[in-house]
Coordinates of C-alpha atoms in Angstrom, one line a residue:
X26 CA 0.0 0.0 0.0
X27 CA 3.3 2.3 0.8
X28 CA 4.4 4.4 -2.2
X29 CA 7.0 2.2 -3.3
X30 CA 9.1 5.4 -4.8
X31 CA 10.7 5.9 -1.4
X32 CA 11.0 3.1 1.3
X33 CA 11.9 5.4 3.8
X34 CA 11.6 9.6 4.6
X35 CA 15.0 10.2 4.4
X36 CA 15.3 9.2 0.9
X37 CA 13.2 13.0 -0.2
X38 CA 16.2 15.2 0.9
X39 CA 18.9 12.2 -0.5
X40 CA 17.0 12.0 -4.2
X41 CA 16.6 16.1 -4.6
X42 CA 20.2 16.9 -2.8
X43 CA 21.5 15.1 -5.9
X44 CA 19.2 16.0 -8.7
X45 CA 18.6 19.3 -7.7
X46 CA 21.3 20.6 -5.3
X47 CA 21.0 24.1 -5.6
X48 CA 17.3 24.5 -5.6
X49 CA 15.6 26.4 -2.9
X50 CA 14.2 23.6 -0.5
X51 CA 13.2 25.9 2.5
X52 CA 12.1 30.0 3.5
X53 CA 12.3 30.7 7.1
X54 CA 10.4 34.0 8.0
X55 CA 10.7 34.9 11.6
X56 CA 8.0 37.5 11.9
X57 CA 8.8 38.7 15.5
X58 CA 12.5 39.5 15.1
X59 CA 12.1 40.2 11.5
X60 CA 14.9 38.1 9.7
X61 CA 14.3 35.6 7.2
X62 CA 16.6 32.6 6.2
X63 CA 16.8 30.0 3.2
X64 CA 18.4 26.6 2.6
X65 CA 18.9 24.7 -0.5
X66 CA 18.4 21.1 -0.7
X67 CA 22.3 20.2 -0.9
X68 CA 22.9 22.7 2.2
X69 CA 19.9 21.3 4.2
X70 CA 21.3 17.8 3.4
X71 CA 24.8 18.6 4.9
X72 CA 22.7 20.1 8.4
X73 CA 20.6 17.2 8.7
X74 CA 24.0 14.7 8.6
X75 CA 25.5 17.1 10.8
X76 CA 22.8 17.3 13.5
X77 CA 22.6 13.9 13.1
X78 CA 26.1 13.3 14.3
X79 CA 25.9 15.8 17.1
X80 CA 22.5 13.3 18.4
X81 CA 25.1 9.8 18.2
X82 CA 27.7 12.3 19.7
X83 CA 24.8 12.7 22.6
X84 CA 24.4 8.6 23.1
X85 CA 21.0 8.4 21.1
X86 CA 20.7 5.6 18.6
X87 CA 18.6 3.9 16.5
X88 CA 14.8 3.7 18.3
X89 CA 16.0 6.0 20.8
X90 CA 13.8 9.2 21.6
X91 CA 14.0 12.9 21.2
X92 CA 11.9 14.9 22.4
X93 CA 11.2 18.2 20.3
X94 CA 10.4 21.4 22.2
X95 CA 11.2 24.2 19.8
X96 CA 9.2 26.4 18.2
X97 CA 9.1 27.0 14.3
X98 CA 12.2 26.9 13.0
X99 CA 14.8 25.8 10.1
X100 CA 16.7 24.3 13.5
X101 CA 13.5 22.7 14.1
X102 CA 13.4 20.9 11.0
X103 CA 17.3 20.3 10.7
X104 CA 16.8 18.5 14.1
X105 CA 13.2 16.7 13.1
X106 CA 14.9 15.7 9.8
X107 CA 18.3 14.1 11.4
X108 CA 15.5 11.9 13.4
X109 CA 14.4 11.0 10.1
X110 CA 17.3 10.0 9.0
X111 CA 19.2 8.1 11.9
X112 CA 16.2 6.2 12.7
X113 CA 15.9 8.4 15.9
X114 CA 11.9 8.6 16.8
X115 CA 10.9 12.5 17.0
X116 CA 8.0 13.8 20.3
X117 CA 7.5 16.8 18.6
X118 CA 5.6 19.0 21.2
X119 CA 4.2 22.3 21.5
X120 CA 7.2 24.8 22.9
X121 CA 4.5 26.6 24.8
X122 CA 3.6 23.6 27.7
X123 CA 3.5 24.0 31.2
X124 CA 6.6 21.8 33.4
X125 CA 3.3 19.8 34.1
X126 CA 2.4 19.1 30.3
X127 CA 6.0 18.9 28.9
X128 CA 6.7 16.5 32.7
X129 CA 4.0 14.0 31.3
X130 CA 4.2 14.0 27.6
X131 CA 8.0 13.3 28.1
X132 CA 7.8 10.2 30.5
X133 CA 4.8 8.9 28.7
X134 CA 6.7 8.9 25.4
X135 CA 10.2 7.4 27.6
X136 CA 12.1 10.1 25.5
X137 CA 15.5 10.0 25.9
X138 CA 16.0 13.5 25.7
X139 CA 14.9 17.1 25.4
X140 CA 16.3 20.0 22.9
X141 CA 14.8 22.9 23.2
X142 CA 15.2 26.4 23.7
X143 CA 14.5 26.9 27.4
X144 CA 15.9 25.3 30.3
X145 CA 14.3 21.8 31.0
X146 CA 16.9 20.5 33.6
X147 CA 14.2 19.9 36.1
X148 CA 12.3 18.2 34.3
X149 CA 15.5 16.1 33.1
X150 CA 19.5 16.6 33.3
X151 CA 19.2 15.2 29.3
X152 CA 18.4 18.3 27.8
X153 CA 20.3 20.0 25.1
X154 CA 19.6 23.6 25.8
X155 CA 20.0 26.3 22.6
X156 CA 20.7 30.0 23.3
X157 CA 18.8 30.5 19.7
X158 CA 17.0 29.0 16.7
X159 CA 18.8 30.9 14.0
X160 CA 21.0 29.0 11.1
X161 CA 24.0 31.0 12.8
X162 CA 23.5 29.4 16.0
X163 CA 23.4 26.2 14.8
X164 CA 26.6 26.9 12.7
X165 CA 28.8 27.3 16.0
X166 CA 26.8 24.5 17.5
X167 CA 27.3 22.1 15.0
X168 CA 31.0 23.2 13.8
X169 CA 33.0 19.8 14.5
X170 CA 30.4 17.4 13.8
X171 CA 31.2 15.7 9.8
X172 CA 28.4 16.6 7.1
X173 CA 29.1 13.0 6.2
X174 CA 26.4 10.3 7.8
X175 CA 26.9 7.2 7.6
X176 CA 23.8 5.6 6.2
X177 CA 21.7 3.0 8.5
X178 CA 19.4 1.0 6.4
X179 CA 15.9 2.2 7.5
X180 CA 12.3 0.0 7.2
X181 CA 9.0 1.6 6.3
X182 CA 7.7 -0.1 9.7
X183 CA 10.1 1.7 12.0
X184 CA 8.7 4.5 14.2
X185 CA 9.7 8.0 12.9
X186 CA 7.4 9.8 15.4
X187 CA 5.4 10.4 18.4
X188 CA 2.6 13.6 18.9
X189 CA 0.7 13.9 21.5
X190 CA -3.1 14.3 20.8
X191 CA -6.0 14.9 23.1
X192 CA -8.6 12.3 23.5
X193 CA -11.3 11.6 26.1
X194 CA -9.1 11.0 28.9
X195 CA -7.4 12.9 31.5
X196 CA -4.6 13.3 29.7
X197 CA -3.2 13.3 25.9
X198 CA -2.3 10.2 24.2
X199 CA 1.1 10.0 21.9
X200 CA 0.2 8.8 18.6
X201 CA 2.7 6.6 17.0
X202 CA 3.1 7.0 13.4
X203 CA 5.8 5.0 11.8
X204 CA 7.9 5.6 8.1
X205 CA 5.2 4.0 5.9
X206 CA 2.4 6.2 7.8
X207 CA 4.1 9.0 6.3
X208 CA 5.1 7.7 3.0
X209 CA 1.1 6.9 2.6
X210 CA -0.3 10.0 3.2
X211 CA 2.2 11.9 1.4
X212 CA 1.4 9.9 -1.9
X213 CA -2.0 10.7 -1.6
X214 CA -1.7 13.9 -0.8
X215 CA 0.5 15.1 -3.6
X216 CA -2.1 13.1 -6.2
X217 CA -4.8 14.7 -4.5
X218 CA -3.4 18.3 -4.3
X219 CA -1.8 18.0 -8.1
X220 CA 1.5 18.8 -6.2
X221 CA 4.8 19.4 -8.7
X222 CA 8.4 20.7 -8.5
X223 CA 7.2 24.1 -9.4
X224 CA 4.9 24.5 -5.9
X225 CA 5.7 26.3 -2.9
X226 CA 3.6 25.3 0.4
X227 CA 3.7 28.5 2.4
X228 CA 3.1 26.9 6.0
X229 CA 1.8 29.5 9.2
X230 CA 1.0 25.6 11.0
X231 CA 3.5 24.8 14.0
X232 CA 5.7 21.9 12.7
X233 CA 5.1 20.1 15.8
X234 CA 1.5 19.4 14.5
X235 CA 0.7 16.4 12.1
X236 CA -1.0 18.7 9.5
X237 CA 2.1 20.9 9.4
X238 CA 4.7 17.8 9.1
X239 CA 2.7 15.9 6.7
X240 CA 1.8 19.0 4.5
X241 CA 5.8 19.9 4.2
X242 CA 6.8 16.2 3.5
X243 CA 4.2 16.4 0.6
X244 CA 5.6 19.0 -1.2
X245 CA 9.6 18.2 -0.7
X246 CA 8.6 14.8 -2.2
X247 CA 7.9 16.0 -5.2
X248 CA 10.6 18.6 -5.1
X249 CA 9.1 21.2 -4.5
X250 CA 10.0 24.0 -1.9
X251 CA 8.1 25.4 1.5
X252 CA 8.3 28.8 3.3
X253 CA 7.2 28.5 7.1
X254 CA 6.7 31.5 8.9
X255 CA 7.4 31.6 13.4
X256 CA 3.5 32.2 13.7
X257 CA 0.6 32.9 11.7
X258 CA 0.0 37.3 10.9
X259 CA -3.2 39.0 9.0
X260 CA -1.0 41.7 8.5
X261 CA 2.1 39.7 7.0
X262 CA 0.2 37.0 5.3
X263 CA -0.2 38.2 1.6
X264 CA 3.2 40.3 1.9
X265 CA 5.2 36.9 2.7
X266 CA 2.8 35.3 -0.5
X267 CA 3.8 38.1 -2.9
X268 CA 7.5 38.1 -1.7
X269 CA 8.1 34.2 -1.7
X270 CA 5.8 33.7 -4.8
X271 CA 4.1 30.6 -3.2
X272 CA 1.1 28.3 -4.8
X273 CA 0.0 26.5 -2.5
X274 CA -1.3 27.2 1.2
X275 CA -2.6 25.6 4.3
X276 CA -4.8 27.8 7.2
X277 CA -7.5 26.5 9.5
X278 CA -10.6 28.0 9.8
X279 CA -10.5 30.4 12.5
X280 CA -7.3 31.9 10.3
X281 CA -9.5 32.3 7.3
X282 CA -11.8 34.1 9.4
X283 CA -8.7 36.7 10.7
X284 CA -7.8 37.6 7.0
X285 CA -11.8 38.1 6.6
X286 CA -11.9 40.4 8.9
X287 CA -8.7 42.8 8.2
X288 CA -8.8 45.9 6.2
X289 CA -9.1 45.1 3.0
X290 CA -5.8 45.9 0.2
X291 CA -5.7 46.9 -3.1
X292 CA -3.1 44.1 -3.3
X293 CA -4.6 41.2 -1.4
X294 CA -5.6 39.5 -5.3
X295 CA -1.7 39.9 -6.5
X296 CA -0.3 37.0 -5.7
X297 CA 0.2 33.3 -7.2
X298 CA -1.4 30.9 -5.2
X299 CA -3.4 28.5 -6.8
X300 CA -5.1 26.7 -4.0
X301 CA -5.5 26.9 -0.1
X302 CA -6.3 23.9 1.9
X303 CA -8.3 24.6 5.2
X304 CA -9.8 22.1 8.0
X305 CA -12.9 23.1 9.8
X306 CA -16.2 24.3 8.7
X307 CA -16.9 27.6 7.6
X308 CA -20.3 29.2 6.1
X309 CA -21.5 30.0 3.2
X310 CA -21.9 33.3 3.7
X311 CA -17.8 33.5 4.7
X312 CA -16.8 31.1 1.5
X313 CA -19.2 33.6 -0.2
X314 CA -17.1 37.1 1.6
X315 CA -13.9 34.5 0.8
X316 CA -14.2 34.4 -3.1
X317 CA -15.3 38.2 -3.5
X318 CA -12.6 39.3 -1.5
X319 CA -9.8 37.5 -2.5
X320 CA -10.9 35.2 -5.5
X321 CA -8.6 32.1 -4.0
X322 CA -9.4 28.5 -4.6
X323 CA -9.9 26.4 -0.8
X324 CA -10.8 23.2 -0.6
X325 CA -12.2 22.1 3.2
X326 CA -10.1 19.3 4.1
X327 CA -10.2 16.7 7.4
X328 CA -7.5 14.6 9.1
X329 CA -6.4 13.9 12.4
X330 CA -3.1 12.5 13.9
X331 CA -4.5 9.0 14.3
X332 CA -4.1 8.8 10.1
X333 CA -1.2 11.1 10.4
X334 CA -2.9 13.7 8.4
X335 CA -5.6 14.3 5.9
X336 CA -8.6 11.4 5.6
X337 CA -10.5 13.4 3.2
X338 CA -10.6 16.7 0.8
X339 CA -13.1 17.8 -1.4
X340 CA -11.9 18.2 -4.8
X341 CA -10.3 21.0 -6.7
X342 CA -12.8 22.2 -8.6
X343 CA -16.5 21.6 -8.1
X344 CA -16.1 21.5 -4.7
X345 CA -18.5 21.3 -1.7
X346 CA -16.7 23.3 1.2
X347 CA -19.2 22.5 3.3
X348 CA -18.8 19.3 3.4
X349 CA -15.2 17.5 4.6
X350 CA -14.8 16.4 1.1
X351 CA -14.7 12.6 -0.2
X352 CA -12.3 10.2 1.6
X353 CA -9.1 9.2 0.2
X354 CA -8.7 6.5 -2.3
X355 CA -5.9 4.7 -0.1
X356 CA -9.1 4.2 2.7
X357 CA -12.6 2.4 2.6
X358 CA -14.6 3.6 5.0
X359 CA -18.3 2.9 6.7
X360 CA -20.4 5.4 9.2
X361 CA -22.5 3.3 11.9
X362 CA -25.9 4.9 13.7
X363 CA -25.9 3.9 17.0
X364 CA -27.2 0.7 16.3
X365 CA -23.9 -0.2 15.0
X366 CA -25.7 -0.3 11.7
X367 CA -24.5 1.2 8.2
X368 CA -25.9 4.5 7.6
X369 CA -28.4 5.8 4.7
X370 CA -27.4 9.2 3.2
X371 CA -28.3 12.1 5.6
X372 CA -28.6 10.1 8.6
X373 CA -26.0 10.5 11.4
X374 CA -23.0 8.3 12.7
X375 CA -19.8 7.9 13.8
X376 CA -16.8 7.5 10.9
X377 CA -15.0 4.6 10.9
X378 CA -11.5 4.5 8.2
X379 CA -10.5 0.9 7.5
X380 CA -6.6 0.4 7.3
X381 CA -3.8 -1.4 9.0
X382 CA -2.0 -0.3 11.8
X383 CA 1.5 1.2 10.8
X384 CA 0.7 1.5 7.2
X385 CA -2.1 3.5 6.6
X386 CA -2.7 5.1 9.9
X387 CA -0.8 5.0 13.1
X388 CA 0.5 2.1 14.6
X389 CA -0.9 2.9 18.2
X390 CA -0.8 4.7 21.3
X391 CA 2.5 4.7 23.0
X392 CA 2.4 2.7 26.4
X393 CA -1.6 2.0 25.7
X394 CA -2.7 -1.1 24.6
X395 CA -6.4 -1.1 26.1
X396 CA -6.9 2.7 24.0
X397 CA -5.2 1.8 21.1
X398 CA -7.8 -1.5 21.0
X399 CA -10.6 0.5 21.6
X400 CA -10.1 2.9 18.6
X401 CA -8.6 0.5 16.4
X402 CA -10.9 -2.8 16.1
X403 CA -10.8 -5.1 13.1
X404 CA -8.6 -3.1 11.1
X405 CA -11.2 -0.2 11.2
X406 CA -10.5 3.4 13.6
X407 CA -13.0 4.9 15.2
X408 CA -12.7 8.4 14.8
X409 CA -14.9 9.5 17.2
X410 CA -16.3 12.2 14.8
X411 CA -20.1 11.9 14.0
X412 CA -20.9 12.7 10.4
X413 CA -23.5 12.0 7.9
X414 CA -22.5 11.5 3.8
X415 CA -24.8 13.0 1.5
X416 CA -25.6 11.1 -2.0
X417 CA -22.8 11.4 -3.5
X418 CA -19.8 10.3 -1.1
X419 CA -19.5 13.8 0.1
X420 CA -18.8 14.0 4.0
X421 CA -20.2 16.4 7.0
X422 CA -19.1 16.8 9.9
X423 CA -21.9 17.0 12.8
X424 CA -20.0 16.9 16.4
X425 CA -17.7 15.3 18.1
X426 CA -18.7 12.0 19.9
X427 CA -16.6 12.8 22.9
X428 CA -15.8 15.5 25.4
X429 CA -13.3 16.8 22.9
X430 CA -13.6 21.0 22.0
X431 CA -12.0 21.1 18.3
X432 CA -10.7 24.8 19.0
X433 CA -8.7 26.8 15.9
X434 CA -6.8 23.6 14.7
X435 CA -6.3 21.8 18.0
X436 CA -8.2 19.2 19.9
X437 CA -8.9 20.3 23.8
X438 CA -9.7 17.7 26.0
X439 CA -13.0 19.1 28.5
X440 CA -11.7 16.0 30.8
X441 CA -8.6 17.5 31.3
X442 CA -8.8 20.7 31.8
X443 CA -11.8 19.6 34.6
X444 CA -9.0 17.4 36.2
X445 CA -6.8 20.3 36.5
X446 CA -10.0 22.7 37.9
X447 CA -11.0 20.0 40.7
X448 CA -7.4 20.5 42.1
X449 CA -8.3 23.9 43.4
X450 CA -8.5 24.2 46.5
X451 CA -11.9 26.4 46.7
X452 CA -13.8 24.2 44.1
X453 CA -16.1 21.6 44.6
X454 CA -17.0 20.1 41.2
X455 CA -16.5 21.5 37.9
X456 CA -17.7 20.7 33.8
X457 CA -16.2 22.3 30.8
X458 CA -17.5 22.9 27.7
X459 CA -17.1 24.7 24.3
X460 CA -19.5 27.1 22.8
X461 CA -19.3 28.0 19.3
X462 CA -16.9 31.4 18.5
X463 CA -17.4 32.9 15.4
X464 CA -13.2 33.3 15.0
X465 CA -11.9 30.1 17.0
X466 CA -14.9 28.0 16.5
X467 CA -15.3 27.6 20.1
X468 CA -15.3 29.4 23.1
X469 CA -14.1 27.1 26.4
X470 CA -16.3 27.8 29.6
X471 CA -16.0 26.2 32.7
X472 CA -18.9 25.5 34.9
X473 CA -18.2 25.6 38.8
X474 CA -19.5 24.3 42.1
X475 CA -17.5 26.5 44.9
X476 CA -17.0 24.6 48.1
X477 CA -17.2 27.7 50.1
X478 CA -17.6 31.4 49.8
X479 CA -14.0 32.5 49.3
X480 CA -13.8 31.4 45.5
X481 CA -12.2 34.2 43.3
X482 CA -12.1 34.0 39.8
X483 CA -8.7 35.8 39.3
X484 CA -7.0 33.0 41.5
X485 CA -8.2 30.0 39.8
X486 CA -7.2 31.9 36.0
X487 CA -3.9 32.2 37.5
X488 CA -4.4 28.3 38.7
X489 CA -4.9 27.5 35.1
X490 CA -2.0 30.0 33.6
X491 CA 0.5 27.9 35.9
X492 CA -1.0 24.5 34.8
X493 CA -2.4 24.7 31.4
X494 CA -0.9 25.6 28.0
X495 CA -2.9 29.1 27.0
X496 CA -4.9 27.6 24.9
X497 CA -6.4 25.4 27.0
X498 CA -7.7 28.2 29.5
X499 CA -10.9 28.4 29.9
X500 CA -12.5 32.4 28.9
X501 CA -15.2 32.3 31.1
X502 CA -16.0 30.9 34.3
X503 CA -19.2 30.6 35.5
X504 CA -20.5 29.7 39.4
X505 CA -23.3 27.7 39.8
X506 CA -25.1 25.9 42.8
X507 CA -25.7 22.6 40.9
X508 CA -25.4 20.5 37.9
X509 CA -27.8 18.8 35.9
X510 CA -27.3 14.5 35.9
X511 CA -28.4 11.6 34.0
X512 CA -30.1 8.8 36.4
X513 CA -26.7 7.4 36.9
X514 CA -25.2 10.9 38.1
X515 CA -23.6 11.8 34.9
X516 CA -23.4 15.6 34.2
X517 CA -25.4 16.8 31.6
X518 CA -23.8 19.4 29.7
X519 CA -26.5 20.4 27.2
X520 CA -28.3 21.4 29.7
X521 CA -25.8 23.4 31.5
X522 CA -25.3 25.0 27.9
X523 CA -29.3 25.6 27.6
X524 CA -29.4 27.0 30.9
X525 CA -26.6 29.9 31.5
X526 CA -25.4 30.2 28.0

């Protein structure tokens, strides 16, 4: 099922070093100190053998595990990529954690290692600690270590990397994803997208996200080139395109609702992209404001890190954007009611993608046998998405079928953020939940139950700031005396919704 053009990742940067050494592989634009930087595919070949080097030089080996904690970066990649190539596994994970996040994600993965660009020494004495992410930096850093790697034969089954999603439980899961779960999505991506040697992705999604590692994988594999910017900005988004002369894009929703809203420019259709990929819904009325403003093809896409990447995209032209688009030809696929029966057209189930473990989607959750079993049952996932097909194969996505708020292009976990809540010491009980947001598609509130008078609002958001990743935080807070329960005591958060909101 693998594309058998490469057997392993590494093989991208070895083919185009060689046929095309001088082209422009990747654009660095760090838009908060305002410097850019640029590497062919020949220089970023020498990096990646040199940082791979430097990672033998620091005891890791074949299977061992580095944990990634920088933010967007050519450093990030050189490092990602040397993983790639020395058969290291990569736990790319966001920069911005709390100790308590970063604490769990790297015992839970058994990393080996941190590199990143704050100090992590209490959270282990392995941590490689750089003083910047710029090519210069990484220069002096890397100055004795050869450009020369010696080649290690690696499999399409071997693990290439571990990212932490959130699920229903308390805490995130690490998804594994191994060489052919790349090399799989990547094929059918670059079909699906019409991807060529001529296309450059211009990537605003952090690279320690699935989307944002599987998107620049597609477009090096076909030689193409990438520009990836420190952070997503209205303001600099259609200057970098213009500048960079990039085809090809990839935003989430509540991004394409930012550029909606900012001041219109005379210049904003004087560019050369072709096509813009998005996941999440938007509405008519903004694809409608979209195409009148800025006359840009987008195509609503959907994926998760369970497939490692897209499952579906709607088609270039014709599209339906608000649907999820038609599911990829490398997966079969069946929606089951809650009968656990097939579904007609219209009617309403959960999404289930039939594959194999390893190949076509990942190959489990680290350390988690009972979760990986119950998602992954007779070669078919369980998404855990409910969505309905119309007559036509087209998909639509309805809800989520767990506690899990799908918030500007990351999954929040309700059951973790409560866990976190329920350890302050002024609150009783506590429920989370997510109300849609017309910019970040939801809004997280938290529901509580005080255990006595002296609860102050201000306390328990600084609570949260030391404990949760911003993101996660909820924006409103909201006492209450009780909550609504099922027969068996089970909160009902509909009708807290119904109720105060």
């Amino acid at each position: 099922m693998y594309s058998n053009r490469f057997s392993n990742i590494d093989q991208i940067i070895k083919l185009y070093s060689k046929q095309n050494p001088n082209k422009i592989c990747l654009i660095y634009e760090n838009i908060d100190l305002g410097y850019s930087e640029q590497l062919t595919y020949k220089e970023f070949d020498k990096y990646i053998s040199k940082a791979s080097n430097f990672l033998i030089a620091k005891k890791l080996k074949l299977k061992s595990k580095l944990l990634i904690s920088l933010p967007n970066s050519l450093v990030h990649l050189i490092f990602l990529f040397a993983c790639f190539r020395s058969g290291i596994i990569a736990v790319t994970v966001n920069p911005n954690l709390t100790d308590r996040e970063l604490k769990y994600q790297f015992n839970k993965s058994k990393s080996d290692l941190i590199i990143s660009i704050d100090d992590k020494t209490h959270i282990t004495k392995n941590n490689i600690l750089l003083n910047d992410i710029s090519l210069n930096y990484l220069d002096d850093l890397l100055d004795r270590f050869d450009s020369t790697y010696f080649e290690i034969k690696l499999k399409g089954e071997n693990e290439a990397s571990i990212l932490f999603t959130s699920g229903t439980t308390n805490l995130p899961k690490g998804v594994i994803s191994t060489q052919y779960s790349y090399l799989n999505k990547i094929a059918n991506v670059t079909t699906h997208l019409q991807m060529n040697s001529e296309d450059r992705h211009y990537l605003t999604l952090p690279i320690f996200h699935t989307n944002g590692q599987y998107s620049l994988l597609a477009i090096m594999s076909v030689g193409g080139s990438a520009l990836i910017t420190s952070k997503f900005s209205t303001s600099n988004y259609f200057k970098l395109a213009r500048k960079h002369k990039v085809t090809l894009s990839t935003l989430f929703a509540s991004t394409i609702r930012m550029l909606l809203m900012y001041k219109k420019s005379k210049l904003d259709k004087v560019h050369s992209i072709r096509l813009i990929m998005y996941a999440q819904s938007v509405s008519q009325l903004e694809l409608d404001e979209w195409n009148n403003k800025f006359n840009i093809n987008i195509i609503q896409i959907y994926g998760m890190s369970e497939t490692t990447g897209m499952i579906s995209a709607n088609p270039l032209i014709n599209n339906r954007n608000l649907s999820m688009g038609k599911v990829l030809p490398m997966y079969d696929y069946k929606i089951l009611n809650n009968q656990r029966q097939l579904t007609k057209p219209f009617e309403i189930g959960e999404l289930l993608i039939k594959g194999e473990k390893g190949i076509s989607f990942m190959k489990g959750y680290i350390d988690d046998y009972e979760a990986t079993n119950d998602v992954i049952k007779n070669n078919y996932l369980h998404t855990g998405d409910m969505v309905y097909k119309d007559d036509d194969d087209y998909i639509y996505f309805v809800d989520r079928k767990n506690d899990v708020i799908k918030r500007s292009g990351e999954n929040i976990s309700t059951v973790e953020i409560e866990n976190v809540l329920i350890n302050y010491k002024h609150v009783k009980n506590v429920s989370v939940v997510g109300i849609p947001d017309k910019i970040m598609d939801y809004t997280i509130v938290a529901f509580i139950i005080p255990n006595d008078t002296n609860i102050d609002i201000n306390d328990i958001k600084e609570f949260c700031r030391i404990n949760l990743i911003p993101y996660k935080i909820p924006e409103k807070f909201l006492v209450v005396d009780t909550f609504p329960t099922t027969s068996v005591g089970k909160i009902q958060k509909y009708k807290l919704i119904e109720e105060y909101l």
